[in-house]
Tab-separated table of C-alpha atoms and ligand atoms in Angstrom:
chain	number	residue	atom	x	y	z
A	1	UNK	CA	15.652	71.388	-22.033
A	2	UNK	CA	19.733	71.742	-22.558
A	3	UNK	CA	21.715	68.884	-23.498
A	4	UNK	CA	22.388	67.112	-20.283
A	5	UNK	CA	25.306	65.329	-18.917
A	6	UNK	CA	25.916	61.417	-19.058
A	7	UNK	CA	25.899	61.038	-14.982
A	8	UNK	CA	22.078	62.615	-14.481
A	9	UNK	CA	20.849	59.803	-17.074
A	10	UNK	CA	22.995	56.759	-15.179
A	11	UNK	CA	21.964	57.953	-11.923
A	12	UNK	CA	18.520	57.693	-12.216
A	13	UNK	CA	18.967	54.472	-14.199
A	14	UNK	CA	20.835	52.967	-11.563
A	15	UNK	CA	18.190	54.329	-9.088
A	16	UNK	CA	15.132	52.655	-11.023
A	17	UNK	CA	17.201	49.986	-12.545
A	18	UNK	CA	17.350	50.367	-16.461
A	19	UNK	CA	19.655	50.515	-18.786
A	20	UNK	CA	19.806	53.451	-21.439
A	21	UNK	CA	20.819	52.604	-25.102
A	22	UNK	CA	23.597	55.031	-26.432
A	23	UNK	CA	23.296	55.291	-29.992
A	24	UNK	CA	26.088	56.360	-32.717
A	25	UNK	CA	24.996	58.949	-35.316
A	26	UNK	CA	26.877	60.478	-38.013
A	27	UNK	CA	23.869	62.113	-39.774
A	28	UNK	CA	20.513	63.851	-39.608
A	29	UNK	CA	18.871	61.068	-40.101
A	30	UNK	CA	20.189	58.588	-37.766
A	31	UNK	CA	19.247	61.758	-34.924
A	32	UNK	CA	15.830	61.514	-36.372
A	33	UNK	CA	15.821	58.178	-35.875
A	34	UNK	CA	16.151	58.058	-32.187
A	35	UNK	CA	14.482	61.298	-31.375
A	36	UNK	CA	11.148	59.839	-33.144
A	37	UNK	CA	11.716	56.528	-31.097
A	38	UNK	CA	12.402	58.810	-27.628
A	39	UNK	CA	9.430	60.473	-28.173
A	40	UNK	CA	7.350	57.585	-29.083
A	41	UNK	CA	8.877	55.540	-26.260
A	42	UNK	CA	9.183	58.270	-24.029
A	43	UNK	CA	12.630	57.531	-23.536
A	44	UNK	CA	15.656	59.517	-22.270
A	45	UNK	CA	18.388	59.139	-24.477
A	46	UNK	CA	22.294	59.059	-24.587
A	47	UNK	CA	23.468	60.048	-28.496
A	48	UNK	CA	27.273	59.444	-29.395
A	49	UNK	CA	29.382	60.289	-31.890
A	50	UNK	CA	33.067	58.680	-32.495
A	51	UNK	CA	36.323	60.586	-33.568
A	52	UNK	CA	35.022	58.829	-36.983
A	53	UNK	CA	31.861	60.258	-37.147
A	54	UNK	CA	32.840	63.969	-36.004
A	55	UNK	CA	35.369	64.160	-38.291
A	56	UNK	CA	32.582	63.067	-41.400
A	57	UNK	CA	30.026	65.336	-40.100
A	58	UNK	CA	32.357	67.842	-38.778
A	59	UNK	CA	31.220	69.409	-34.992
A	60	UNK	CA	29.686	72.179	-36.434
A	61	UNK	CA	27.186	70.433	-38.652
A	62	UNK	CA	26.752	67.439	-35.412
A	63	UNK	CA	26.414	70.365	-32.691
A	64	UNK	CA	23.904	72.119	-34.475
A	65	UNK	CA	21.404	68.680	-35.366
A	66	UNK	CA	22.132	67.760	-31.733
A	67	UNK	CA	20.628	71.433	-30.287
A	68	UNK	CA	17.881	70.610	-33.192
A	69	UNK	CA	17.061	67.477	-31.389
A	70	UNK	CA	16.265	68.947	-28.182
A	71	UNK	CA	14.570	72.175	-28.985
A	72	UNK	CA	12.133	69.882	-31.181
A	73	UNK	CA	11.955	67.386	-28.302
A	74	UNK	CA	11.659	69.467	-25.321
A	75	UNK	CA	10.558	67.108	-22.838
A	76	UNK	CA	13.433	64.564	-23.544
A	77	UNK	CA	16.710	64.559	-21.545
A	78	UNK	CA	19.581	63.745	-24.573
A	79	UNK	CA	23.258	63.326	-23.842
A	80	UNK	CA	25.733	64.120	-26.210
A	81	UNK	CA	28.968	61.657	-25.681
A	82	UNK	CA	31.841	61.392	-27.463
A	83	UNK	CA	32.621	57.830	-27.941
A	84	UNK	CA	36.217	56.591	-27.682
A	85	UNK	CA	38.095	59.318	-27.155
A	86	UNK	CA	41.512	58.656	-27.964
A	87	UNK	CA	43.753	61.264	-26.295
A	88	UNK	CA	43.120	64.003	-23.647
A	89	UNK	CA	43.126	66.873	-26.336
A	90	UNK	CA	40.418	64.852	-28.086
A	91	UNK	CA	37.734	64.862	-25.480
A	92	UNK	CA	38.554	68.664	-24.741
A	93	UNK	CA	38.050	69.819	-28.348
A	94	UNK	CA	34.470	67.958	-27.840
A	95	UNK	CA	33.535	69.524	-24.924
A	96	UNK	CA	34.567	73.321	-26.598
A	97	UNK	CA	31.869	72.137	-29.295
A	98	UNK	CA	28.905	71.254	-26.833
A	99	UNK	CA	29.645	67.206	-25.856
A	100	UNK	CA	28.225	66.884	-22.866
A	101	UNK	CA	29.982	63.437	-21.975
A	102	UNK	CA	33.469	62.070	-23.123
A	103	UNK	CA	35.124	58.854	-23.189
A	104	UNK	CA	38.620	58.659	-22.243
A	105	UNK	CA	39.853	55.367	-23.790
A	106	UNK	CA	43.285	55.080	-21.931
A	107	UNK	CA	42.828	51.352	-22.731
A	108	UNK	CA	44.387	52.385	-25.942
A	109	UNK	CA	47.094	54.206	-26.710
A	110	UNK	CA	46.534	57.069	-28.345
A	111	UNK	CA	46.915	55.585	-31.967
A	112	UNK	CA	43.358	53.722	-30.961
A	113	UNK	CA	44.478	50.877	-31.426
A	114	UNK	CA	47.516	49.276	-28.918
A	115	UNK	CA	46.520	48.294	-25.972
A	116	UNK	CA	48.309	50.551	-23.342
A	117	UNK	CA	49.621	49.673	-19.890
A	118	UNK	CA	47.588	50.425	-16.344
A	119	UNK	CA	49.855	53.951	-15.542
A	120	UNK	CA	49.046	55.505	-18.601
A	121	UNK	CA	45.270	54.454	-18.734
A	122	UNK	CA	45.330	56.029	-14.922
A	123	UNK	CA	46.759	59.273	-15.761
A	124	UNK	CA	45.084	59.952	-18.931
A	125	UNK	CA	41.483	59.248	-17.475
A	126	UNK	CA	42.463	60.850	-14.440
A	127	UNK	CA	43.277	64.205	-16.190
A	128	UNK	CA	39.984	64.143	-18.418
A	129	UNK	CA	38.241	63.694	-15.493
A	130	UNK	CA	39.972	66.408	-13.451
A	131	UNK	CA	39.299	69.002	-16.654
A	132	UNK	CA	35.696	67.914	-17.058
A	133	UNK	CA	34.006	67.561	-13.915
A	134	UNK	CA	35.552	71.340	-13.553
A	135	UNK	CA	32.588	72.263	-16.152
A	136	UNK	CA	30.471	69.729	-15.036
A	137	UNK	CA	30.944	67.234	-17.839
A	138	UNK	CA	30.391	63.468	-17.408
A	139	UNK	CA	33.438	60.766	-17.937
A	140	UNK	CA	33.251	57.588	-19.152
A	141	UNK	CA	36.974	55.695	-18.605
A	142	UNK	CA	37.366	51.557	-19.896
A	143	UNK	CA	39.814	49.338	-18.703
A	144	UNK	CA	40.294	45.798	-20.391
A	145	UNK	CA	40.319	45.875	-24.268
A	146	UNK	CA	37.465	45.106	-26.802
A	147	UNK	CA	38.380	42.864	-29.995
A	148	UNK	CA	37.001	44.414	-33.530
A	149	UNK	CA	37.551	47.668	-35.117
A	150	UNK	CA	34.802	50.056	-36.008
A	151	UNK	CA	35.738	53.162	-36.666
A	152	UNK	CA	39.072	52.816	-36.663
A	153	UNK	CA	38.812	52.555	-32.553
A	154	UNK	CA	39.440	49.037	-31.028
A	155	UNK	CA	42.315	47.277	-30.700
A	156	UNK	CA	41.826	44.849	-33.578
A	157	UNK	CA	41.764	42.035	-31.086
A	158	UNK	CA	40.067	38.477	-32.790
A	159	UNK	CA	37.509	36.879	-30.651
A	160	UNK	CA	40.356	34.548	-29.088
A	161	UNK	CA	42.612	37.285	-28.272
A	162	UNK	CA	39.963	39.401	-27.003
A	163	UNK	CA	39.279	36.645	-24.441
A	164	UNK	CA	42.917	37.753	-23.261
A	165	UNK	CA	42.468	41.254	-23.073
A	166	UNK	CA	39.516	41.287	-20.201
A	167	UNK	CA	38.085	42.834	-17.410
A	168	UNK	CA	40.215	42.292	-14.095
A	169	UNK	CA	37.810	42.630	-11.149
A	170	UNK	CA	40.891	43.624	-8.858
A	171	UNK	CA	41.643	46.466	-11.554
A	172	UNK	CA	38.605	47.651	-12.219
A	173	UNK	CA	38.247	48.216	-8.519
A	174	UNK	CA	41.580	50.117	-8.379
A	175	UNK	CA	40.252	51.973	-11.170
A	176	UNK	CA	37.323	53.508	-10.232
A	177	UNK	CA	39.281	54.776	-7.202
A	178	UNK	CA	42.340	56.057	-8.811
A	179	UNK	CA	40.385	57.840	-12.042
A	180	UNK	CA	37.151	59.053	-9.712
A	181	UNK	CA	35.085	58.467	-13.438
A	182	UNK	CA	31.339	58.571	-13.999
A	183	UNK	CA	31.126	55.232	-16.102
A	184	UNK	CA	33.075	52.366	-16.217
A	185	UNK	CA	33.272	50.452	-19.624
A	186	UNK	CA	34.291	46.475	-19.072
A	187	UNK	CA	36.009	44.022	-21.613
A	188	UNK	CA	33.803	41.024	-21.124
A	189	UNK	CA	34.031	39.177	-24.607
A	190	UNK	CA	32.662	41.548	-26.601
A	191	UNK	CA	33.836	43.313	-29.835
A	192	UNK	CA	32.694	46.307	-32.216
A	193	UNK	CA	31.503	45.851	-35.435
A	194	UNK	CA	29.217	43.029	-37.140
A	195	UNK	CA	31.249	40.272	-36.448
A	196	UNK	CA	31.402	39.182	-32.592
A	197	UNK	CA	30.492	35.677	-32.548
A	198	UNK	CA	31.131	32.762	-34.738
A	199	UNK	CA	28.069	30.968	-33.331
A	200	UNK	CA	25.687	31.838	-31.108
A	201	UNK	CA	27.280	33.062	-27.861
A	202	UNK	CA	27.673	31.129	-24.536
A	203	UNK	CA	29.151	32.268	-20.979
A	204	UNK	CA	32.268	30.780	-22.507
A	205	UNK	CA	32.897	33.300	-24.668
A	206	UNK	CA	30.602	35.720	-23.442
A	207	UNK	CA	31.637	36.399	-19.631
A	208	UNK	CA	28.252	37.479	-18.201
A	209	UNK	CA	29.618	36.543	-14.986
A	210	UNK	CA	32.451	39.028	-14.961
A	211	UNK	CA	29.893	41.411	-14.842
A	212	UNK	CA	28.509	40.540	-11.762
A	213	UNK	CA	31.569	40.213	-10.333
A	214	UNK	CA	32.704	43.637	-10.850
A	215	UNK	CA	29.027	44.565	-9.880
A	216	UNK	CA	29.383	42.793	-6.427
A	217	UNK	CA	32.366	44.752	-6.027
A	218	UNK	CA	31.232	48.136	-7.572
A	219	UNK	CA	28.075	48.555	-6.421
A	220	UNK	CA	27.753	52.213	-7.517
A	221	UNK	CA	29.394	52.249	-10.866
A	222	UNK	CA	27.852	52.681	-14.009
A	223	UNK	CA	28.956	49.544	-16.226
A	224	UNK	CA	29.215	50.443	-19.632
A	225	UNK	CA	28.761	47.268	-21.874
A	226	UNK	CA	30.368	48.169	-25.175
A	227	UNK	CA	29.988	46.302	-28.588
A	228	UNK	CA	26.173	45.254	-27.686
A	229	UNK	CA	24.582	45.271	-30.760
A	230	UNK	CA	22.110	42.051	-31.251
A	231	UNK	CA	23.386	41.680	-35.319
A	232	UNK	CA	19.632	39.698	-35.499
A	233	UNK	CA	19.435	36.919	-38.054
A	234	UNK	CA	16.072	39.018	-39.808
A	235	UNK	CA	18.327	42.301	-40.363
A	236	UNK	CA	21.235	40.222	-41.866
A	237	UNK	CA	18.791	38.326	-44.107
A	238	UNK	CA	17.292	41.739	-45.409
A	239	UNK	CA	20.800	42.667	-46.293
A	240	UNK	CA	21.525	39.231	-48.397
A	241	UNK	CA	17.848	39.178	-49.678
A	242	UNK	CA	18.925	42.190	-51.525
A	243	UNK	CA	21.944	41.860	-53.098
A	244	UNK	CA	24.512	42.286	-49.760
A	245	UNK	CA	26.856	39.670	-48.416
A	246	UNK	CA	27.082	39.654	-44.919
A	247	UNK	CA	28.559	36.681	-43.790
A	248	UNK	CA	26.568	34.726	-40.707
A	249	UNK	CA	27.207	36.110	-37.785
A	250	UNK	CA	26.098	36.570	-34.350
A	251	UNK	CA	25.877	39.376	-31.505
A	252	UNK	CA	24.844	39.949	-27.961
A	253	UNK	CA	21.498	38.416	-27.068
A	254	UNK	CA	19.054	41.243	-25.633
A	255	UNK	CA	18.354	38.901	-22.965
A	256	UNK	CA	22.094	38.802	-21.846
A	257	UNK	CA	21.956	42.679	-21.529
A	258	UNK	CA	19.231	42.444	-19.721
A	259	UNK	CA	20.647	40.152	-17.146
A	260	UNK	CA	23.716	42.901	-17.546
A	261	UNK	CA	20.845	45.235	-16.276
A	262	UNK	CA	20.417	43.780	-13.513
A	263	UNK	CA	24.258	43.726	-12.475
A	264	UNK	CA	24.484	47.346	-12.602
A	265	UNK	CA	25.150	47.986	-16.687
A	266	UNK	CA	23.976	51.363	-17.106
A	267	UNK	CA	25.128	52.405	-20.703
A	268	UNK	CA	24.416	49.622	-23.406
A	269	UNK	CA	26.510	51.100	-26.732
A	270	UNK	CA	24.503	50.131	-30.124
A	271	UNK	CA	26.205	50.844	-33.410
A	272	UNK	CA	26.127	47.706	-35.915
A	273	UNK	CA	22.087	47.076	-35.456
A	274	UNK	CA	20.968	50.531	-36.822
A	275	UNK	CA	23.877	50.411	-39.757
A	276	UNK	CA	22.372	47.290	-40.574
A	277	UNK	CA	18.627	47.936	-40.451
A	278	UNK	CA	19.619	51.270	-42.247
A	279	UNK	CA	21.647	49.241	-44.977
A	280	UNK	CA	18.594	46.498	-45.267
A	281	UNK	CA	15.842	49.250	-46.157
A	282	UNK	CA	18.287	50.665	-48.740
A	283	UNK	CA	19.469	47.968	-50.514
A	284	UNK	CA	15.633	46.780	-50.359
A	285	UNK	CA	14.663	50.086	-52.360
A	286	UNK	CA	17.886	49.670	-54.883
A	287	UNK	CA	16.600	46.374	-55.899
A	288	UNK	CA	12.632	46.186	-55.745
A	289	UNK	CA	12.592	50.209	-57.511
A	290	UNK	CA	15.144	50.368	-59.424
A	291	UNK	CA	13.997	53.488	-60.915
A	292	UNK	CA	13.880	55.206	-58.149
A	293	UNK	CA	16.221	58.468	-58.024
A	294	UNK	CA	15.240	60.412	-55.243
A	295	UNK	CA	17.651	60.331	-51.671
A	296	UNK	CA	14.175	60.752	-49.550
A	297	UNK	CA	12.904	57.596	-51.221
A	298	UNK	CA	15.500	55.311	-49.829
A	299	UNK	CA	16.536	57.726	-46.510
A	300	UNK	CA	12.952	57.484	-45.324
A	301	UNK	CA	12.623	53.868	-44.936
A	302	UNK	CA	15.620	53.899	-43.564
A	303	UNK	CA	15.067	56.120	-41.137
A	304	UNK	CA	12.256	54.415	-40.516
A	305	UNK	CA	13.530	50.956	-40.071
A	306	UNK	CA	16.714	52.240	-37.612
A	307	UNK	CA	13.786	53.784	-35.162
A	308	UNK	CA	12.313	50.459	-34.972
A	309	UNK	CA	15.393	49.252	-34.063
A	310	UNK	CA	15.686	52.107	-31.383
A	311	UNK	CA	12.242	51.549	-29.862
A	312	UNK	CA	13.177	47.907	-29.576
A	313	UNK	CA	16.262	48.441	-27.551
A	314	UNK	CA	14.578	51.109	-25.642
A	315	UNK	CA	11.638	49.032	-24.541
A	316	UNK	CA	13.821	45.876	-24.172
A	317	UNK	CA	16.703	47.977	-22.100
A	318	UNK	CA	13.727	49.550	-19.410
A	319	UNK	CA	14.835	53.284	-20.584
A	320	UNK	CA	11.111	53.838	-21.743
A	321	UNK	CA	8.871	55.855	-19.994
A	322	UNK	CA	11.667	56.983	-17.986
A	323	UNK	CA	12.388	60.746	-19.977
A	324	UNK	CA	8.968	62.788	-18.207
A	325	UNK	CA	10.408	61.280	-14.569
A	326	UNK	CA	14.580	62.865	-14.805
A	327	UNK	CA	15.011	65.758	-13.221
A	328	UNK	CA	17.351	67.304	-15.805
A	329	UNK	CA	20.694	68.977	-14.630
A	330	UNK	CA	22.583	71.416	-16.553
A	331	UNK	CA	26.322	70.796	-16.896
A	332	UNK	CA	26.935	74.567	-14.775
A	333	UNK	CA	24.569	72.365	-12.074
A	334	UNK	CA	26.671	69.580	-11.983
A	335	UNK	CA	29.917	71.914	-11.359
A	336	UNK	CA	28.687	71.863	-7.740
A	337	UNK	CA	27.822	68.383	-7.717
A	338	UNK	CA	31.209	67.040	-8.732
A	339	UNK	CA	33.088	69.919	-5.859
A	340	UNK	CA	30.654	68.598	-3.137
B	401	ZN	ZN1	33.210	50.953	-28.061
């Protein structure tokens, strides 16, 4: 099966009501990772990559693990997404090197990190999408600003002034209409990174209810909930077990996604949790074998330990046992799809 694009996944998520885990890589590994857990899980699976990571790996090196994936796991539909896009030219030079899905962040400006003004995010998005649904590529557009920076994407916002930077229902509806995007990323209290929360979150700080407000309005879009890692205590404590120093912290509760699910959140974008179950099974070899010299002796656990934190998501999310049910669609497919 070919990579496929973003909007064949979301639709028949949003038809069967799950939620699909998209999942930043940067290596072989981290691919491995979640290919093991699709297959395990039978699980159809959205795989991003950020300006950040394309430029470490370098497109050549990413396009070629990505076709690995799917020729080695032929009965799993995988998306290949760019993840904040920062600028028009951006998401076209990843769709020349096989993306299947881009995200336009005209949220931003294009330094990735101002927050821009409604006109620009319009036009921007609007001209991705115009370019991309012409070859049958998905679009995913955000409006509202996250705080945190990972990456170097996100506005930088702290967790106070991210609370300023949110979702507007009335915009979000205005939108969706004037962009004509495939998924619709929403500022709800989140932020990228490790650090969200200062204490366990609460609909104060953690507006759940925004959700289902642009839901109740949007009853087709795709949400996109962004910065959705769970940071759990047991991966942190790993970390500091072993020599790290993560400071407490605290993420999005699985069970909050979950009730995102069920407002029409689509894409659920997971970063931090694999970097840190990743980090945990390293620093665990460093300091229990210290004589060990060999890369496969600390990349194999953790590989291992980031694909249990894929199957957990992928369970927990509903995407499992959903991959042998999609009827895949080739981007040249979804040409016609998009003109109709
Ligand atoms: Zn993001």
């Amino acid at each position: 099966m070919p990579l496929v694009p973003l909007r064949v996944l979301l639709d028949h998520a949003a038809e069967n009501d799950y939620g699909v885990a998209a999942l930043n890589v940067n290596n072989m590994e981290q691919i491995q990772a979640i290919m093991s857990a699709a297959q395990e899980t039978d699980s159809p699976v959205i795989i991003q990559a950020s300006r950040g990571a394309r430029s470490y790996t370098n497109d050549a090196y990413l396009r070629h693990l990505m076709l690995a994936a799917v020729e080695l796991n032929p009965t799993i539909p995988v998306v290949m997404h760019l993840d904040h896009g920062n600028s028009p030219a951006t998401c076209f030079s990843a769709i020349e090197n096989g993306f299947t899905s881009v995200m336009m962040d005209g949220s931003l400006s294009e330094d990735g990190k101002t927050p821009s003004d409604y006109e620009y995010n319009v036009k921007v998005t609007k001209q991705v999408v115009e370019a991309a649904h012409a070859q049958g590529i998905s679009v995913e557009g955000e409006i509202g600003a996250l705080g945190g920076i990972e990456d170097g994407h996100g506005a930088g916002l702290s967790e106070e002034e991210a609370q300023e930077h949110l979702t507007d229902p009335d915009q979000a509806e205005q939108f969706v209409a004037d962009t004509g995007l495939d998924a619709l990323a929403v500022a709800i209290g989140t932020s990228h990174g490790a650090y969200k929360f200062s204490r366990k979150p609460t609909g104060e700080v953690l507006k759940m209810d925004l959700i289902e407000e642009i839901h109740r309005r949007l009853p087709n879009a795709h949400i996109v909930m962004h910065g959705s890692s769970s940071v759990p205590q047991e991966l942190q404590d790993v970390i500091n077990a072993h020599g790290g120093a993560i400071k407490q912290t605290y993420g999005v509760p699985v069970e909050e996604i979950q009730r995102g699910i069920q407002n029409g959140v689509r894409k659920i974008n997971v970063d931090t949790d694999n970097r840190l179950a990743m980090t945990g099974a390293i620093r665990k070899v460093f300091h229990t074998k210290p004589e060990e010299f060999d890369p496969r002796k600390y990349l194999s656990p953790a590989r291992d330990a980031m694909k249990e934190v894929c199957k957990a998501r992928m369970i927990a999310f509903g995407q499992a046992g959903n991959a042998g049910k999609i009827k895949p669609k080739t981007c040249k497919e979804m040409v016609a799809f998009y003109k109709a």
